[in-house]
C-alpha cells in the first residue's frame, strides 16, 4: 500500500473556494427570502377581488354567489380599512397628547435656556433622521 498524502497547498486551494462558495450561496438565499416577505399594500377593492377569486376557486361558487360574496368582501375590506385609519388617527392623537404632557412636565423643571436647548437637540435629531427629499421613499399605505 502506498502512503497517499495530499499536499497542504492543494487542500488550501480546495477548501477556501468551497467555503467562499458556501457563504455566498447562504447569503443569496437569505436575501431572496427577505425580498419575498415584503408585500405591497393593496386597496380595499383589490383585496376584496383577490379574496373573492380565492373563494370562487376553493368553494366552487356559482356566479350568483360570486357577485354576492364580492359585495360582502368589498364592504368588509372597506370597513377594515376605515377602522385601521381611525386607529391610526387615534394613536397619533394619543401620541401628541403624551408628548405635550411630557413637554409640560419638563418645562416646569428646566430653565428656559435648558428647554430651548432641548428643543434644538430634538430639531437636530429630526433632521438627522429624515432623508433628503430626493431620497425619500413613498409613504406606506395600508
Short mmCIF file of C-alpha atoms in Angstrom, two decimals:
data_model
loop_
_atom_site.label_atom_id
_atom_site.label_comp_id
_atom_site.label_asym_id
_atom_site.label_seq_id
_atom_site.Cartn_x
_atom_site.Cartn_y
_atom_site.Cartn_z
CA UNK A 1 0.00 0.00 0.00
CA UNK A 2 1.24 3.37 -0.86
CA UNK A 3 1.08 6.19 1.57
CA UNK A 4 -1.24 8.74 -0.01
CA UNK A 5 -0.59 12.22 1.20
CA UNK A 6 -2.37 15.27 -0.11
CA UNK A 7 -0.19 18.36 -0.07
CA UNK A 8 -1.45 21.12 2.26
CA UNK A 9 -1.21 23.59 -0.59
CA UNK A 10 -3.76 21.59 -2.55
CA UNK A 11 -6.07 21.39 0.49
CA UNK A 12 -5.93 25.16 0.92
CA UNK A 13 -6.64 25.66 -2.77
CA UNK A 14 -9.75 23.48 -2.47
CA UNK A 15 -11.13 24.48 0.94
CA UNK A 16 -11.00 28.26 0.55
CA UNK A 17 -13.05 28.41 -2.70
CA UNK A 18 -15.54 25.84 -1.37
CA UNK A 19 -16.03 27.84 1.84
CA UNK A 20 -16.43 31.08 -0.12
CA UNK A 21 -18.99 29.44 -2.40
CA UNK A 22 -20.96 28.11 0.58
CA UNK A 23 -21.02 31.52 2.27
CA UNK A 24 -22.11 33.24 -0.95
CA UNK A 25 -24.90 30.74 -1.53
CA UNK A 26 -26.17 31.15 2.04
CA UNK A 27 -26.11 34.93 1.71
CA UNK A 28 -28.03 34.88 -1.58
CA UNK A 29 -30.62 32.52 -0.13
CA UNK A 30 -31.17 34.84 2.84
CA UNK A 31 -31.62 37.85 0.54
CA UNK A 32 -34.20 36.01 -1.59
CA UNK A 33 -36.28 35.13 1.48
CA UNK A 34 -36.24 38.73 2.70
CA UNK A 35 -37.35 40.09 -0.65
CA UNK A 36 -40.33 37.75 -0.89
CA UNK A 37 -41.65 38.71 2.56
CA UNK A 38 -42.21 42.34 1.61
CA UNK A 39 -45.76 42.91 0.38
CA UNK A 40 -47.08 45.92 -1.37
CA UNK A 41 -50.18 47.39 0.22
CA UNK A 42 -53.44 46.72 -1.56
CA UNK A 43 -56.52 48.88 -1.69
CA UNK A 44 -59.85 47.54 -0.43
CA UNK A 45 -61.20 46.72 -3.91
CA UNK A 46 -58.10 44.72 -4.88
CA UNK A 47 -58.14 42.82 -1.59
CA UNK A 48 -61.84 42.05 -1.97
CA UNK A 49 -61.39 40.85 -5.56
CA UNK A 50 -58.45 38.64 -4.61
CA UNK A 51 -60.36 37.14 -1.68
CA UNK A 52 -63.44 36.57 -3.84
CA UNK A 53 -61.42 34.84 -6.55
CA UNK A 54 -59.82 32.59 -3.96
CA UNK A 55 -63.23 31.71 -2.53
CA UNK A 56 -64.60 31.08 -6.03
CA UNK A 57 -61.91 28.53 -6.79
CA UNK A 58 -61.77 26.82 -3.40
CA UNK A 59 -65.52 26.77 -2.66
CA UNK A 60 -66.75 26.37 -6.27
CA UNK A 61 -69.16 29.29 -6.00
CA UNK A 62 -71.95 29.87 -8.51
CA UNK A 63 -71.98 33.15 -10.46
CA UNK A 64 -74.77 34.46 -8.22
CA UNK A 65 -72.73 33.58 -5.12
CA UNK A 66 -69.63 35.22 -6.61
CA UNK A 67 -71.49 38.52 -7.09
CA UNK A 68 -72.93 38.44 -3.57
CA UNK A 69 -69.64 37.36 -1.96
CA UNK A 70 -67.78 40.10 -3.88
CA UNK A 71 -70.13 42.73 -2.43
CA UNK A 72 -69.68 41.32 1.08
CA UNK A 73 -65.89 41.16 0.72
CA UNK A 74 -65.72 44.73 -0.60
CA UNK A 75 -67.91 46.05 2.23
CA UNK A 76 -65.77 44.22 4.80
CA UNK A 77 -62.45 45.35 3.26
CA UNK A 78 -63.60 48.98 3.24
CA UNK A 79 -64.74 48.71 6.87
CA UNK A 80 -61.39 47.22 7.91
CA UNK A 81 -59.53 49.98 6.05
CA UNK A 82 -61.66 52.66 7.73
CA UNK A 83 -61.08 51.09 11.16
CA UNK A 84 -57.34 50.95 10.51
CA UNK A 85 -57.29 54.64 9.57
CA UNK A 86 -59.36 55.54 12.64
CA UNK A 87 -56.95 53.61 14.86
CA UNK A 88 -54.04 55.42 13.23
CA UNK A 89 -55.64 58.82 13.86
CA UNK A 90 -56.39 57.83 17.46
CA UNK A 91 -52.80 56.62 18.00
CA UNK A 92 -51.42 59.83 16.52
CA UNK A 93 -53.66 61.92 18.78
CA UNK A 94 -52.68 59.93 21.89
CA UNK A 95 -49.00 60.24 20.97
CA UNK A 96 -49.34 64.03 20.60
CA UNK A 97 -51.16 64.29 23.95
CA UNK A 98 -48.44 62.26 25.69
CA UNK A 99 -45.73 64.41 24.11
CA UNK A 100 -47.49 67.62 25.20
CA UNK A 101 -47.83 66.32 28.75
CA UNK A 102 -44.18 65.24 28.80
CA UNK A 103 -43.05 68.62 27.48
CA UNK A 104 -45.16 70.48 30.05
CA UNK A 105 -43.61 68.48 32.90
CA UNK A 106 -40.10 69.07 31.57
CA UNK A 107 -40.77 72.77 31.05
CA UNK A 108 -41.76 73.06 34.72
CA UNK A 109 -38.40 71.62 35.79
CA UNK A 110 -35.98 73.08 33.23
CA UNK A 111 -34.87 76.67 32.92
CA UNK A 112 -35.99 78.48 29.74
CA UNK A 113 -32.46 78.16 28.33
CA UNK A 114 -32.35 74.42 29.05
CA UNK A 115 -35.75 73.92 27.48
CA UNK A 116 -34.68 75.79 24.33
CA UNK A 117 -31.54 73.62 24.13
CA UNK A 118 -33.74 70.53 24.44
CA UNK A 119 -35.93 71.74 21.57
CA UNK A 120 -32.86 72.47 19.46
CA UNK A 121 -31.49 68.97 20.13
CA UNK A 122 -34.81 67.50 19.03
CA UNK A 123 -34.75 69.54 15.82
CA UNK A 124 -31.25 68.28 15.03
CA UNK A 125 -32.30 64.67 15.72
CA UNK A 126 -35.28 65.06 13.40
CA UNK A 127 -33.09 66.47 10.64
CA UNK A 128 -30.67 63.56 11.01
CA UNK A 129 -33.48 61.01 10.82
CA UNK A 130 -35.19 62.39 7.72
CA UNK A 131 -33.50 61.58 4.40
CA UNK A 132 -33.03 64.39 1.87
CA UNK A 133 -36.13 64.98 -0.32
CA UNK A 134 -34.60 63.21 -3.34
CA UNK A 135 -34.10 60.01 -1.33
CA UNK A 136 -37.44 59.92 0.50
CA UNK A 137 -39.45 56.79 -0.03
CA UNK A 138 -43.20 56.92 -0.68
CA UNK A 139 -45.35 56.72 2.43
CA UNK A 140 -46.61 53.27 3.40
CA UNK A 141 -50.31 52.97 2.76
CA UNK A 142 -52.44 50.21 4.18
#
